[in-house]
Structure formats: C-alpha cells, structure tokens
PDB file of C-alpha atoms in Angstrom:
ATOM      1  CA  UNK A  23      -1.322  -5.821 -20.504  1.00 44.00           C
ATOM      2  CA  UNK A  24       2.079  -6.875 -20.688  1.00 48.00           C
ATOM      3  CA  UNK A  25       5.545  -5.274 -18.680  1.00 50.00           C
ATOM      4  CA  UNK A  26       6.148  -2.643 -22.506  1.00 52.00           C
ATOM      5  CA  UNK A  27       2.289  -1.366 -21.799  1.00 56.00           C
ATOM      6  CA  UNK A  28       3.010  -1.007 -17.994  1.00 61.00           C
ATOM      7  CA  UNK A  29       6.526   1.116 -18.379  1.00 66.00           C
ATOM      8  CA  UNK A  30       4.742   2.961 -21.844  1.00 73.00           C
ATOM      9  CA  UNK A  31       2.368   4.366 -18.644  1.00 81.00           C
ATOM     10  CA  UNK A  32       4.310   5.709 -16.044  1.00 87.00           C
ATOM     11  CA  UNK A  33       5.398   9.243 -16.654  1.00 91.00           C
ATOM     12  CA  UNK A  34       8.934  10.795 -16.750  1.00 90.00           C
ATOM     13  CA  UNK A  35       8.871  13.426 -16.331  1.00 94.00           C
ATOM     14  CA  UNK A  36       6.876  16.271 -13.902  1.00 96.00           C
ATOM     15  CA  UNK A  37       5.264  17.739 -16.242  1.00 94.00           C
ATOM     16  CA  UNK A  38       3.638  14.686 -17.491  1.00 93.00           C
ATOM     17  CA  UNK A  39       2.170  13.463 -14.214  1.00 94.00           C
ATOM     18  CA  UNK A  40      -0.958  14.756 -12.946  1.00 91.00           C
ATOM     19  CA  UNK A  41      -1.837  14.909  -9.810  1.00 93.00           C
ATOM     20  CA  UNK A  42       0.098  15.305  -6.374  1.00 95.00           C
ATOM     21  CA  UNK A  43       0.848  18.914  -6.747  1.00 95.00           C
ATOM     22  CA  UNK A  44       2.416  20.285  -3.568  1.00 94.00           C
ATOM     23  CA  UNK A  45       4.883  17.149  -3.161  1.00 94.00           C
ATOM     24  CA  UNK A  46       5.725  18.207  -7.219  1.00 96.00           C
ATOM     25  CA  UNK A  47       6.540  22.389  -6.206  1.00 96.00           C
ATOM     26  CA  UNK A  48       8.535  20.644  -3.770  1.00 96.00           C
ATOM     27  CA  UNK A  49      10.808  18.474  -5.315  1.00 97.00           C
ATOM     28  CA  UNK A  50      11.500  20.237  -8.797  1.00 97.00           C
ATOM     29  CA  UNK A  51      13.052  22.967  -5.968  1.00 97.00           C
ATOM     30  CA  UNK A  52      14.892  20.535  -4.068  1.00 97.00           C
ATOM     31  CA  UNK A  53      15.680  18.760  -7.617  1.00 97.00           C
ATOM     32  CA  UNK A  54      17.551  21.635  -9.346  1.00 97.00           C
ATOM     33  CA  UNK A  55      19.294  22.700  -6.063  1.00 97.00           C
ATOM     34  CA  UNK A  56      21.342  19.846  -5.933  1.00 96.00           C
ATOM     35  CA  UNK A  57      21.626  19.850  -9.786  1.00 96.00           C
ATOM     36  CA  UNK A  58      22.961  23.680  -8.661  1.00 96.00           C
ATOM     37  CA  UNK A  59      25.541  22.353  -6.599  1.00 95.00           C
ATOM     38  CA  UNK A  60      26.431  18.738  -8.547  1.00 93.00           C
ATOM     39  CA  UNK A  61      25.466  16.622  -5.375  1.00 93.00           C
ATOM     40  CA  UNK A  62      23.059  13.746  -5.153  1.00 94.00           C
ATOM     41  CA  UNK A  63      19.711  14.557  -3.708  1.00 96.00           C
ATOM     42  CA  UNK A  64      18.529  14.906  -0.190  1.00 96.00           C
ATOM     43  CA  UNK A  65      17.566  10.784   1.621  1.00 98.00           C
ATOM     44  CA  UNK A  66      12.816  11.191   0.923  1.00 98.00           C
ATOM     45  CA  UNK A  67      10.682   8.978   2.339  1.00 98.00           C
ATOM     46  CA  UNK A  68       7.163   8.351   0.319  1.00 97.00           C
ATOM     47  CA  UNK A  69       3.503   7.498   2.236  1.00 96.00           C
ATOM     48  CA  UNK A  70       0.747   6.992   1.165  1.00 95.00           C
ATOM     49  CA  UNK A  71      -2.027   4.449   0.396  1.00 94.00           C
ATOM     50  CA  UNK A  72      -1.095   2.322  -2.297  1.00 94.00           C
ATOM     51  CA  UNK A  73      -1.368   2.834  -6.110  1.00 94.00           C
ATOM     52  CA  UNK A  74      -1.044   6.817  -5.654  1.00 95.00           C
ATOM     53  CA  UNK A  75       2.255   6.566  -7.542  1.00 94.00           C
ATOM     54  CA  UNK A  76       5.380   6.418  -5.267  1.00 96.00           C
ATOM     55  CA  UNK A  77       6.823   4.610  -6.856  1.00 95.00           C
ATOM     56  CA  UNK A  78       6.198   6.327 -10.113  1.00 95.00           C
ATOM     57  CA  UNK A  79       7.363   9.136  -9.038  1.00 96.00           C
ATOM     58  CA  UNK A  80      10.616   7.999  -7.473  1.00 96.00           C
ATOM     59  CA  UNK A  81      11.507   7.029 -11.052  1.00 95.00           C
ATOM     60  CA  UNK A  82      10.733  10.526 -12.305  1.00 97.00           C
ATOM     61  CA  UNK A  83      12.200  12.079  -9.931  1.00 97.00           C
ATOM     62  CA  UNK A  84      15.402   9.957 -10.809  1.00 96.00           C
ATOM     63  CA  UNK A  85      14.993  10.862 -14.346  1.00 96.00           C
ATOM     64  CA  UNK A  86      15.017  14.624 -13.827  1.00 97.00           C
ATOM     65  CA  UNK A  87      18.064  14.186 -11.276  1.00 96.00           C
ATOM     66  CA  UNK A  88      19.466  12.457 -14.831  1.00 96.00           C
ATOM     67  CA  UNK A  89      20.549   9.275 -12.096  1.00 95.00           C
ATOM     68  CA  UNK A  90      20.316   6.183 -12.794  1.00 95.00           C
ATOM     69  CA  UNK A  91      17.775   4.284 -10.644  1.00 95.00           C
ATOM     70  CA  UNK A  92      17.776   0.837  -8.420  1.00 96.00           C
ATOM     71  CA  UNK A  93      14.135  -0.437  -7.271  1.00 96.00           C
ATOM     72  CA  UNK A  94      13.671  -2.936  -4.857  1.00 97.00           C
ATOM     73  CA  UNK A  95      11.599  -4.258  -2.475  1.00 97.00           C
ATOM     74  CA  UNK A  96      11.942  -4.638   1.658  1.00 97.00           C
ATOM     75  CA  UNK A  97      10.600  -8.283   1.692  1.00 96.00           C
ATOM     76  CA  UNK A  98      13.206  -9.320  -0.386  1.00 97.00           C
ATOM     77  CA  UNK A  99      16.285  -8.191   1.858  1.00 97.00           C
ATOM     78  CA  UNK A 100      16.831 -10.779   4.057  1.00 96.00           C
ATOM     79  CA  UNK A 101      19.880  -9.848   5.623  1.00 95.00           C
ATOM     80  CA  UNK A 102      22.437  -7.014   6.161  1.00 93.00           C
ATOM     81  CA  UNK A 103      25.343  -8.687   3.727  1.00 93.00           C
ATOM     82  CA  UNK A 104      22.441  -8.023   1.285  1.00 96.00           C
ATOM     83  CA  UNK A 105      21.114  -4.985   1.962  1.00 97.00           C
ATOM     84  CA  UNK A 106      25.243  -3.806   1.751  1.00 95.00           C
ATOM     85  CA  UNK A 107      25.954  -5.090  -1.792  1.00 95.00           C
ATOM     86  CA  UNK A 108      23.287  -3.117  -2.733  1.00 97.00           C
ATOM     87  CA  UNK A 109      24.185  -0.334  -1.373  1.00 97.00           C
ATOM     88  CA  UNK A 110      27.673  -0.972  -2.335  1.00 95.00           C
ATOM     89  CA  UNK A 111      26.862  -1.416  -5.916  1.00 96.00           C
ATOM     90  CA  UNK A 112      25.757   2.014  -6.313  1.00 96.00           C
ATOM     91  CA  UNK A 113      27.377   4.373  -8.817  1.00 95.00           C
ATOM     92  CA  UNK A 114      27.141   8.210  -7.733  1.00 94.00           C
ATOM     93  CA  UNK A 115      24.281  10.099  -7.618  1.00 93.00           C
ATOM     94  CA  UNK A 116      22.777   6.923  -7.699  1.00 96.00           C
ATOM     95  CA  UNK A 117      19.116   6.709  -6.513  1.00 97.00           C
ATOM     96  CA  UNK A 118      18.238   3.398  -4.543  1.00 98.00           C
ATOM     97  CA  UNK A 119      14.372   2.999  -4.527  1.00 98.00           C
ATOM     98  CA  UNK A 120      13.251   0.653  -1.449  1.00 98.00           C
ATOM     99  CA  UNK A 121       9.060   0.188  -1.579  1.00 97.00           C
ATOM    100  CA  UNK A 122       7.254  -0.756   1.149  1.00 96.00           C
ATOM    101  CA  UNK A 123      10.544   0.016   3.324  1.00 97.00           C
ATOM    102  CA  UNK A 124       8.588  -0.571   6.275  1.00 95.00           C
ATOM    103  CA  UNK A 125       8.874  -4.364   6.449  1.00 95.00           C
ATOM    104  CA  UNK A 126      12.991  -4.383   6.338  1.00 96.00           C
ATOM    105  CA  UNK A 127      13.992  -6.123  10.072  1.00 95.00           C
ATOM    106  CA  UNK A 128      15.527  -3.799  12.796  1.00 93.00           C
ATOM    107  CA  UNK A 129      18.941  -5.340  12.331  1.00 93.00           C
ATOM    108  CA  UNK A 130      19.325  -4.248   8.527  1.00 95.00           C
ATOM    109  CA  UNK A 131      17.601  -1.216   8.145  1.00 96.00           C
ATOM    110  CA  UNK A 132      20.630  -0.407  11.070  1.00 95.00           C
ATOM    111  CA  UNK A 133      22.574  -0.788   8.246  1.00 96.00           C
ATOM    112  CA  UNK A 134      20.960   2.408   6.509  1.00 97.00           C
ATOM    113  CA  UNK A 135      22.006   4.826   9.540  1.00 96.00           C
ATOM    114  CA  UNK A 136      25.419   5.091   8.716  1.00 95.00           C
ATOM    115  CA  UNK A 137      25.034   4.549   4.888  1.00 97.00           C
ATOM    116  CA  UNK A 138      22.346   7.760   4.624  1.00 97.00           C
ATOM    117  CA  UNK A 139      24.352   9.935   7.365  1.00 95.00           C
ATOM    118  CA  UNK A 140      28.258   9.065   6.169  1.00 95.00           C
ATOM    119  CA  UNK A 141      27.707   7.626   3.058  1.00 95.00           C
ATOM    120  CA  UNK A 142      29.469   4.516   4.327  1.00 95.00           C
ATOM    121  CA  UNK A 143      28.438   1.325   5.823  1.00 94.00           C
ATOM    122  CA  UNK A 144      30.177  -1.252   8.505  1.00 88.00           C
ATOM    123  CA  UNK A 145      31.617  -4.261   8.184  1.00 84.00           C
ATOM    124  CA  UNK A 146      31.902  -6.894  10.868  1.00 75.00           C
ATOM    125  CA  UNK A 147      35.626  -8.674  10.037  1.00 72.00           C
ATOM    126  CA  UNK A 148      37.553 -10.609  12.320  1.00 68.00           C
ATOM    127  CA  UNK A 149      35.203  -9.441  15.515  1.00 70.00           C
ATOM    128  CA  UNK A 150      36.149  -5.828  14.111  1.00 76.00           C
ATOM    129  CA  UNK A 151      33.792  -3.701  12.325  1.00 76.00           C
ATOM    130  CA  UNK A 152      35.839  -3.085   9.094  1.00 86.00           C
ATOM    131  CA  UNK A 153      33.745  -0.306   7.482  1.00 91.00           C
ATOM    132  CA  UNK A 154      33.455  -0.149   3.577  1.00 92.00           C
ATOM    133  CA  UNK A 155      32.993   3.996   2.272  1.00 95.00           C
ATOM    134  CA  UNK A 156      30.054   4.025  -0.374  1.00 96.00           C
ATOM    135  CA  UNK A 157      29.564   6.523  -3.546  1.00 96.00           C
ATOM    136  CA  UNK A 158      26.978   9.568  -2.578  1.00 96.00           C
ATOM    137  CA  UNK A 159      23.538   8.560  -3.242  1.00 97.00           C
ATOM    138  CA  UNK A 160      20.083   8.952  -2.674  1.00 98.00           C
ATOM    139  CA  UNK A 161      18.000   6.430  -0.885  1.00 98.00           C
ATOM    140  CA  UNK A 162      13.898   6.992  -1.753  1.00 98.00           C
ATOM    141  CA  UNK A 163      11.669   4.855   0.139  1.00 98.00           C
ATOM    142  CA  UNK A 164       8.168   4.041   0.000  1.00 97.00           C
ATOM    143  CA  UNK A 165       5.736   3.019   2.236  1.00 96.00           C
ATOM    144  CA  UNK A 166       2.042   2.265   2.647  1.00 93.00           C
ATOM    145  CA  UNK A 167       1.709   2.842   6.938  1.00 89.00           C
ATOM    146  CA  UNK A 168       4.465   5.099   7.688  1.00 85.00           C
ATOM    147  CA  UNK A 169       3.326   4.637  11.371  1.00 85.00           C
ATOM    148  CA  UNK A 170       5.462   0.784  11.373  1.00 87.00           C
ATOM    149  CA  UNK A 171       8.959   2.977  10.611  1.00 92.00           C
ATOM    150  CA  UNK A 172      11.603   3.439  13.750  1.00 93.00           C
ATOM    151  CA  UNK A 173      11.749   6.188  14.658  1.00 94.00           C
ATOM    152  CA  UNK A 174      15.577   6.285  14.195  1.00 95.00           C
ATOM    153  CA  UNK A 175      15.074   5.690  10.344  1.00 96.00           C
ATOM    154  CA  UNK A 176      12.323   8.606   9.949  1.00 95.00           C
ATOM    155  CA  UNK A 177      14.428  10.897  11.353  1.00 95.00           C
ATOM    156  CA  UNK A 178      17.286  10.301   8.594  1.00 96.00           C
ATOM    157  CA  UNK A 179      15.194  10.861   5.836  1.00 97.00           C
ATOM    158  CA  UNK A 180      15.553  15.242   4.590  1.00 96.00           C
ATOM    159  CA  UNK A 181      11.543  15.188   2.890  1.00 95.00           C
ATOM    160  CA  UNK A 182       8.895  13.657   4.262  1.00 96.00           C
ATOM    161  CA  UNK A 183       6.112  13.159   1.167  1.00 96.00           C
ATOM    162  CA  UNK A 184       2.644  12.054   2.252  1.00 95.00           C
ATOM    163  CA  UNK A 185       0.847  11.137  -1.053  1.00 95.00           C
ATOM    164  CA  UNK A 186      -3.316  11.680  -1.538  1.00 94.00           C
ATOM    165  CA  UNK A 187      -6.271   9.997  -3.201  1.00 96.00           C
ATOM    166  CA  UNK A 188      -6.555  12.144  -6.577  1.00 97.00           C
ATOM    167  CA  UNK A 189      -9.391  13.667  -7.668  1.00 96.00           C
ATOM    168  CA  UNK A 190     -11.498  12.627 -10.592  1.00 96.00           C
ATOM    169  CA  UNK A 191     -10.522  15.199 -12.470  1.00 96.00           C
ATOM    170  CA  UNK A 192      -7.054  14.671 -12.260  1.00 96.00           C
ATOM    171  CA  UNK A 193      -8.087  11.165 -12.835  1.00 97.00           C
ATOM    172  CA  UNK A 194      -9.769  11.312 -15.677  1.00 97.00           C
ATOM    173  CA  UNK A 195      -6.530  13.315 -17.026  1.00 95.00           C
ATOM    174  CA  UNK A 196      -4.448  10.329 -15.921  1.00 96.00           C
ATOM    175  CA  UNK A 197      -7.048   7.623 -18.282  1.00 97.00           C
ATOM    176  CA  UNK A 198      -7.119   9.913 -20.897  1.00 96.00           C
ATOM    177  CA  UNK A 199      -3.477   9.252 -20.799  1.00 94.00           C
ATOM    178  CA  UNK A 200      -3.367   5.709 -20.481  1.00 95.00           C
ATOM    179  CA  UNK A 201      -6.073   5.406 -22.828  1.00 96.00           C
ATOM    180  CA  UNK A 202      -4.034   6.776 -25.909  1.00 96.00           C
ATOM    181  CA  UNK A 203      -0.627   5.377 -24.884  1.00 94.00           C
ATOM    182  CA  UNK A 204      -2.926   2.228 -24.993  1.00 95.00           C
ATOM    183  CA  UNK A 205      -3.852   3.184 -28.492  1.00 96.00           C
ATOM    184  CA  UNK A 206      -7.749   3.350 -27.711  1.00 97.00           C
ATOM    185  CA  UNK A 207      -9.703   6.615 -28.331  1.00 97.00           C
ATOM    186  CA  UNK A 208     -11.027   8.371 -25.586  1.00 97.00           C
ATOM    187  CA  UNK A 209     -15.015   9.233 -26.138  1.00 95.00           C
ATOM    188  CA  UNK A 210     -16.116  11.814 -24.167  1.00 90.00           C
ATOM    189  CA  UNK A 211     -17.522   9.984 -20.885  1.00 95.00           C
ATOM    190  CA  UNK A 212     -15.210   6.944 -20.467  1.00 97.00           C
ATOM    191  CA  UNK A 213     -12.714   8.954 -18.997  1.00 98.00           C
ATOM    192  CA  UNK A 214     -14.666  10.321 -16.209  1.00 98.00           C
ATOM    193  CA  UNK A 215     -16.576   6.634 -16.113  1.00 98.00           C
ATOM    194  CA  UNK A 216     -13.190   5.550 -15.715  1.00 98.00           C
ATOM    195  CA  UNK A 217     -11.977   8.099 -12.716  1.00 98.00           C
ATOM    196  CA  UNK A 218     -15.239   8.156 -10.696  1.00 97.00           C
ATOM    197  CA  UNK A 219     -15.177   4.218  -9.909  1.00 97.00           C
ATOM    198  CA  UNK A 220     -11.789   4.535  -9.839  1.00 97.00           C
ATOM    199  CA  UNK A 221     -11.633   5.142  -5.915  1.00 96.00           C
ATOM    200  CA  UNK A 222      -8.967   7.813  -5.893  1.00 96.00           C
ATOM    201  CA  UNK A 223      -6.281   5.696  -7.617  1.00 96.00           C
ATOM    202  CA  UNK A 224      -4.256   5.530 -10.617  1.00 96.00           C
ATOM    203  CA  UNK A 225      -2.866   2.087 -10.124  1.00 95.00           C
ATOM    204  CA  UNK A 226      -6.871   1.179 -10.244  1.00 96.00           C
ATOM    205  CA  UNK A 227      -7.562   3.884 -13.508  1.00 97.00           C
ATOM    206  CA  UNK A 228      -5.238   2.215 -15.691  1.00 96.00           C
ATOM    207  CA  UNK A 229      -5.975  -1.587 -14.493  1.00 96.00           C
ATOM    208  CA  UNK A 230      -9.943  -0.496 -15.592  1.00 97.00           C
ATOM    209  CA  UNK A 231      -8.346   1.055 -18.686  1.00 97.00           C
ATOM    210  CA  UNK A 232      -6.872  -2.431 -19.702  1.00 96.00           C
ATOM    211  CA  UNK A 233      -9.726  -4.636 -19.111  1.00 97.00           C
ATOM    212  CA  UNK A 234     -11.907  -1.384 -21.513  1.00 98.00           C
ATOM    213  CA  UNK A 235      -9.571  -2.168 -23.799  1.00 97.00           C
ATOM    214  CA  UNK A 236     -10.711  -6.102 -23.802  1.00 98.00           C
ATOM    215  CA  UNK A 237     -13.923  -5.431 -23.543  1.00 98.00           C
ATOM    216  CA  UNK A 238     -13.135  -3.223 -26.638  1.00 98.00           C
ATOM    217  CA  UNK A 239     -11.631  -4.533 -29.124  1.00 97.00           C
ATOM    218  CA  UNK A 240     -13.931  -8.437 -27.674  1.00 97.00           C
ATOM    219  CA  UNK A 241     -16.730  -5.878 -29.463  1.00 96.00           C
ATOM    220  CA  UNK A 242     -14.805  -4.609 -32.127  1.00 97.00           C
ATOM    221  CA  UNK A 243     -13.836  -1.504 -31.477  1.00 97.00           C
ATOM    222  CA  UNK A 244     -11.062   1.264 -29.800  1.00 97.00           C
ATOM    223  CA  UNK A 245     -12.803   3.659 -27.921  1.00 97.00           C
ATOM    224  CA  UNK A 246     -13.097   4.735 -24.387  1.00 98.00           C
ATOM    225  CA  UNK A 247     -16.812   5.681 -24.114  1.00 97.00           C
ATOM    226  CA  UNK A 248     -18.795   5.414 -21.045  1.00 97.00           C
ATOM    227  CA  UNK A 249     -20.568   2.785 -22.386  1.00 97.00           C
ATOM    228  CA  UNK A 250     -17.513  -0.104 -22.785  1.00 98.00           C
ATOM    229  CA  UNK A 251     -16.662   1.493 -19.321  1.00 98.00           C
ATOM    230  CA  UNK A 252     -19.673   0.411 -17.353  1.00 98.00           C
ATOM    231  CA  UNK A 253     -19.735  -2.601 -19.153  1.00 97.00           C
ATOM    232  CA  UNK A 254     -16.340  -3.553 -17.709  1.00 98.00           C
ATOM    233  CA  UNK A 255     -17.197  -2.330 -14.056  1.00 97.00           C
ATOM    234  CA  UNK A 256     -20.538  -4.058 -14.339  1.00 97.00           C
ATOM    235  CA  UNK A 257     -18.444  -7.610 -15.233  1.00 97.00           C
ATOM    236  CA  UNK A 258     -15.481  -6.775 -13.077  1.00 97.00           C
ATOM    237  CA  UNK A 259     -17.850  -6.389 -10.042  1.00 96.00           C
ATOM    238  CA  UNK A 260     -17.381  -2.773  -9.448  1.00 96.00           C
ATOM    239  CA  UNK A 261     -20.602  -0.190  -8.872  1.00 95.00           C
ATOM    240  CA  UNK A 262     -20.939   3.435 -10.032  1.00 92.00           C
ATOM    241  CA  UNK A 263     -19.366   5.021  -6.734  1.00 91.00           C
ATOM    242  CA  UNK A 264     -16.192   2.662  -7.253  1.00 94.00           C
ATOM    243  CA  UNK A 265     -16.578   0.126  -5.109  1.00 95.00           C
ATOM    244  CA  UNK A 266     -15.640  -3.278  -5.562  1.00 95.00           C
ATOM    245  CA  UNK A 267     -16.443  -7.041  -3.635  1.00 94.00           C
ATOM    246  CA  UNK A 268     -14.057  -6.335  -0.764  1.00 94.00           C
ATOM    247  CA  UNK A 269     -14.985  -2.146   0.024  1.00 95.00           C
ATOM    248  CA  UNK A 270     -18.630  -3.649  -0.111  1.00 95.00           C
ATOM    249  CA  UNK A 271     -18.094  -6.261   2.005  1.00 96.00           C
ATOM    250  CA  UNK A 272     -16.601  -4.451   4.678  1.00 96.00           C
ATOM    251  CA  UNK A 273     -18.889  -1.904   4.286  1.00 96.00           C
ATOM    252  CA  UNK A 274     -21.297  -4.017   5.172  1.00 96.00           C
ATOM    253  CA  UNK A 275     -19.655  -5.932   7.962  1.00 96.00           C
ATOM    254  CA  UNK A 276     -20.100  -2.320   9.249  1.00 96.00           C
ATOM    255  CA  UNK A 277     -23.412  -1.215   8.695  1.00 95.00           C
ATOM    256  CA  UNK A 278     -24.595  -4.885   9.960  1.00 94.00           C
ATOM    257  CA  UNK A 279     -22.609  -5.087  13.553  1.00 92.00           C
ATOM    258  CA  UNK A 280     -21.869  -1.377  14.507  1.00 85.00           C
ATOM    259  CA  UNK A 281     -18.364  -0.567  15.873  1.00 95.00           C
ATOM    260  CA  UNK A 282     -15.932  -3.498  14.276  1.00 96.00           C
ATOM    261  CA  UNK A 283     -12.270  -4.134  15.816  1.00 95.00           C
ATOM    262  CA  UNK A 284      -9.684  -3.982  12.652  1.00 94.00           C
ATOM    263  CA  UNK A 285      -8.225  -7.435  13.755  1.00 95.00           C
ATOM    264  CA  UNK A 286     -12.228  -8.538  13.450  1.00 95.00           C
ATOM    265  CA  UNK A 287     -12.541  -7.360  10.155  1.00 95.00           C
ATOM    266  CA  UNK A 288      -9.656  -8.778   8.554  1.00 96.00           C
ATOM    267  CA  UNK A 289     -10.189 -12.238  10.388  1.00 96.00           C
ATOM    268  CA  UNK A 290     -13.982 -11.668   8.595  1.00 95.00           C
ATOM    269  CA  UNK A 291     -12.855 -10.664   5.787  1.00 95.00           C
ATOM    270  CA  UNK A 292      -9.810 -13.118   5.017  1.00 95.00           C
ATOM    271  CA  UNK A 293      -7.342  -9.829   4.406  1.00 95.00           C
ATOM    272  CA  UNK A 294      -4.837  -8.449   6.068  1.00 94.00           C
ATOM    273  CA  UNK A 295      -4.916  -5.565   8.267  1.00 93.00           C
ATOM    274  CA  UNK A 296      -2.128  -3.341   6.496  1.00 90.00           C
ATOM    275  CA  UNK A 297      -4.385  -4.252   3.344  1.00 92.00           C
ATOM    276  CA  UNK A 298      -7.601  -3.311   5.125  1.00 95.00           C
ATOM    277  CA  UNK A 299      -6.107   0.248   6.729  1.00 93.00           C
ATOM    278  CA  UNK A 300      -3.673   0.942   3.490  1.00 92.00           C
ATOM    279  CA  UNK A 301      -5.754  -0.329   0.722  1.00 92.00           C
ATOM    280  CA  UNK A 302      -9.197  -0.481   1.922  1.00 95.00           C
ATOM    281  CA  UNK A 303      -9.982   2.551   4.099  1.00 95.00           C
ATOM    282  CA  UNK A 304      -8.538   5.342   2.785  1.00 95.00           C
ATOM    283  CA  UNK A 305     -11.369   5.763   0.433  1.00 96.00           C
ATOM    284  CA  UNK A 306     -14.178   4.794   2.431  1.00 97.00           C
ATOM    285  CA  UNK A 307     -13.133   7.318   4.208  1.00 96.00           C
ATOM    286  CA  UNK A 308     -12.073   9.849   2.609  1.00 95.00           C
ATOM    287  CA  UNK A 309     -15.761   8.967   0.590  1.00 95.00           C
ATOM    288  CA  UNK A 310     -17.478   9.196   4.166  1.00 96.00           C
ATOM    289  CA  UNK A 311     -18.444   6.394   4.522  1.00 97.00           C
ATOM    290  CA  UNK A 312     -16.853   4.638   7.519  1.00 97.00           C
ATOM    291  CA  UNK A 313     -15.593   7.060  10.262  1.00 96.00           C
ATOM    292  CA  UNK A 314     -12.172   5.156  12.992  1.00 94.00           C
ATOM    293  CA  UNK A 315     -13.685   5.788  16.618  1.00 93.00           C
ATOM    294  CA  UNK A 316     -12.851   4.521  19.883  1.00 92.00           C
ATOM    295  CA  UNK A 317     -14.871   1.263  19.681  1.00 93.00           C
ATOM    296  CA  UNK A 318     -13.513   0.725  16.170  1.00 94.00           C
ATOM    297  CA  UNK A 319     -14.930   1.384  12.775  1.00 96.00           C
ATOM    298  CA  UNK A 320     -18.137   2.219  12.102  1.00 97.00           C
ATOM    299  CA  UNK A 321     -20.436   3.145   9.098  1.00 97.00           C
ATOM    300  CA  UNK A 322     -21.464   6.325   8.863  1.00 97.00           C
ATOM    301  CA  UNK A 323     -25.395   6.761   7.471  1.00 96.00           C
ATOM    302  CA  UNK A 324     -24.070   7.231   3.392  1.00 96.00           C
ATOM    303  CA  UNK A 325     -21.758   3.888   3.765  1.00 95.00           C
ATOM    304  CA  UNK A 326     -24.869   1.439   5.345  1.00 95.00           C
ATOM    305  CA  UNK A 327     -27.601   3.029   2.641  1.00 94.00           C
ATOM    306  CA  UNK A 328     -24.455   2.574   0.003  1.00 92.00           C
ATOM    307  CA  UNK A 329     -24.487  -1.145   1.196  1.00 90.00           C
ATOM    308  CA  UNK A 330     -28.661  -1.537   1.205  1.00 85.00           C
TER     309      UNK A 330
END
C-alpha cells in the first residue's frame, strides 16, 4: 500500500474513529473545554497494545483542536539538544506526539519535566543554566509498555488513556470503511471475516485488507467477500481465529513445556520480550488462550486445543 493509501485510511475526527468509546467521550470534553478557554490541551499519555490507534487518535485530537501536529519517535532522539531543538521549534498550541516515549533515556526525558510543567527548557551555558521559554504546547505520548516509563514522567501527564483491543463489531465497521477507501466493494461476510482474523487490532485489519485487495485484483474483481478474505489469510498463514505463525508457535511452546518465563519464550521464538508482551500476548489473554501465573506463562485448555 502506498503512503497515500495509508494516510487515506486514517480517521481525522472523533466521529470517523470507531472504537475506544470511553476514551473518546473524555477527550471530546477535554478538547471542547480547552477550545473554550483558548488554551492548549493538557498533556496526554496513550498506552496499549501496538496497532490499536494511538498514533491515529493523537492526529484526531490535534485535528479537533485545529492544531499542527509534530510526530517523532523516541528512539530517534539521542541527546538533550535534539529534544530541545524540537521543543523550541513548536508554535503556540502545537501538538508534539512522541511515539514509544518509554524509549527516551533518563537524561533526555528530564528535558520534558520543565517543558511540560512550565513551558521552558534549561540549556547549559558557560557553567550556568540558560532558560528558554517555549510556546504553550500539548505533549501526547504513546507507549506499548507503560510500566517501563519513569514515575516522574508519567505523573506529568494530565490524562492517561488506556487503549484496548477492539471488538469484532468495531473491526468489521473499520474494515467496511477502509475497504471503500481502498476502492473495494464490501460484500456481506467480507468485513466480518476480516474482523475475526485481525486479533482485535485495526492495524492488522487494514493490512489484511491491502493484501485482500491484491488477491481480488489478481482474480479480476474488487469485491471484499468472504472467499477472498479466506484465500488471503490462508496464503498469509493466518487461521480462522486470527492466529499467525508467531502466536501459534508461542501457544505450542506453552502447551508443550508448561509454565514458561518471558525471557525463555523470547529466546526460543527469536522475538524480543517487548514484542511478546505488547504485541502477542494481549489477544491471546483476551481470548482465554494463555494465562500469566507466578511460575510463568501457561496455555489454558482452550489454548492447547487451538494448536492441536
């Protein structure tokens, strides 16, 4: 999918953003209140599994505020100077979105403390600290592992929004809307099948749609029907429950070995602990296929049955 397609699939308003209803209700209130006062929105932290719309919702918030949004990934900010330069470039009421904010080093994140509280940064100059005043702004941070963030940084956010996995009904609506934006014609059963196989995650649903479009075009049509979705998923190794190769191997490992520690599982699967904890486990746990115990991760009876 082209970058233009990717941008086209992103909602730009609360009304066009399915799911996360509780979060949206609160955010609507905060946005209206900030606009009525002519102030920037308070700083917000989005937490939750990958692909649940944290980046998209940050863009929606900025759009609803009528604000410019600057998007950076924490892993690209290596020094205090780099972060100070970004902060100093912001205009009044801009939104700064820092993805994977937990990845900021302690020294770099300290710059945010005074920036968030007092709209200023302190720059060393000749053995002294030179204070630079910033324009009022809103920081929106996103993290897949909120537990890795320092308490001082977490405490400076005015609102913490926990993003959850989506229901099949919400994903079906997303699939229907995205299919139309991709030039496909949704046929009854098609969006629903995408939803069932997307592990509660809009990003996966949109990825399946793009590949389904490829298979549909290769077969000479543009319909999003169940047959095309099933054919696509079989080719990609995604079963009827949405389990992909990594999820199945993880379940098979737990089923075969009993309680398994996260570090052992990561080593066996060749994945990082962060990937397993943030991207693989949430859906398996919500589906009742695995459990976390004091001795390690275990597959439930349903999880064992799913890989036999």
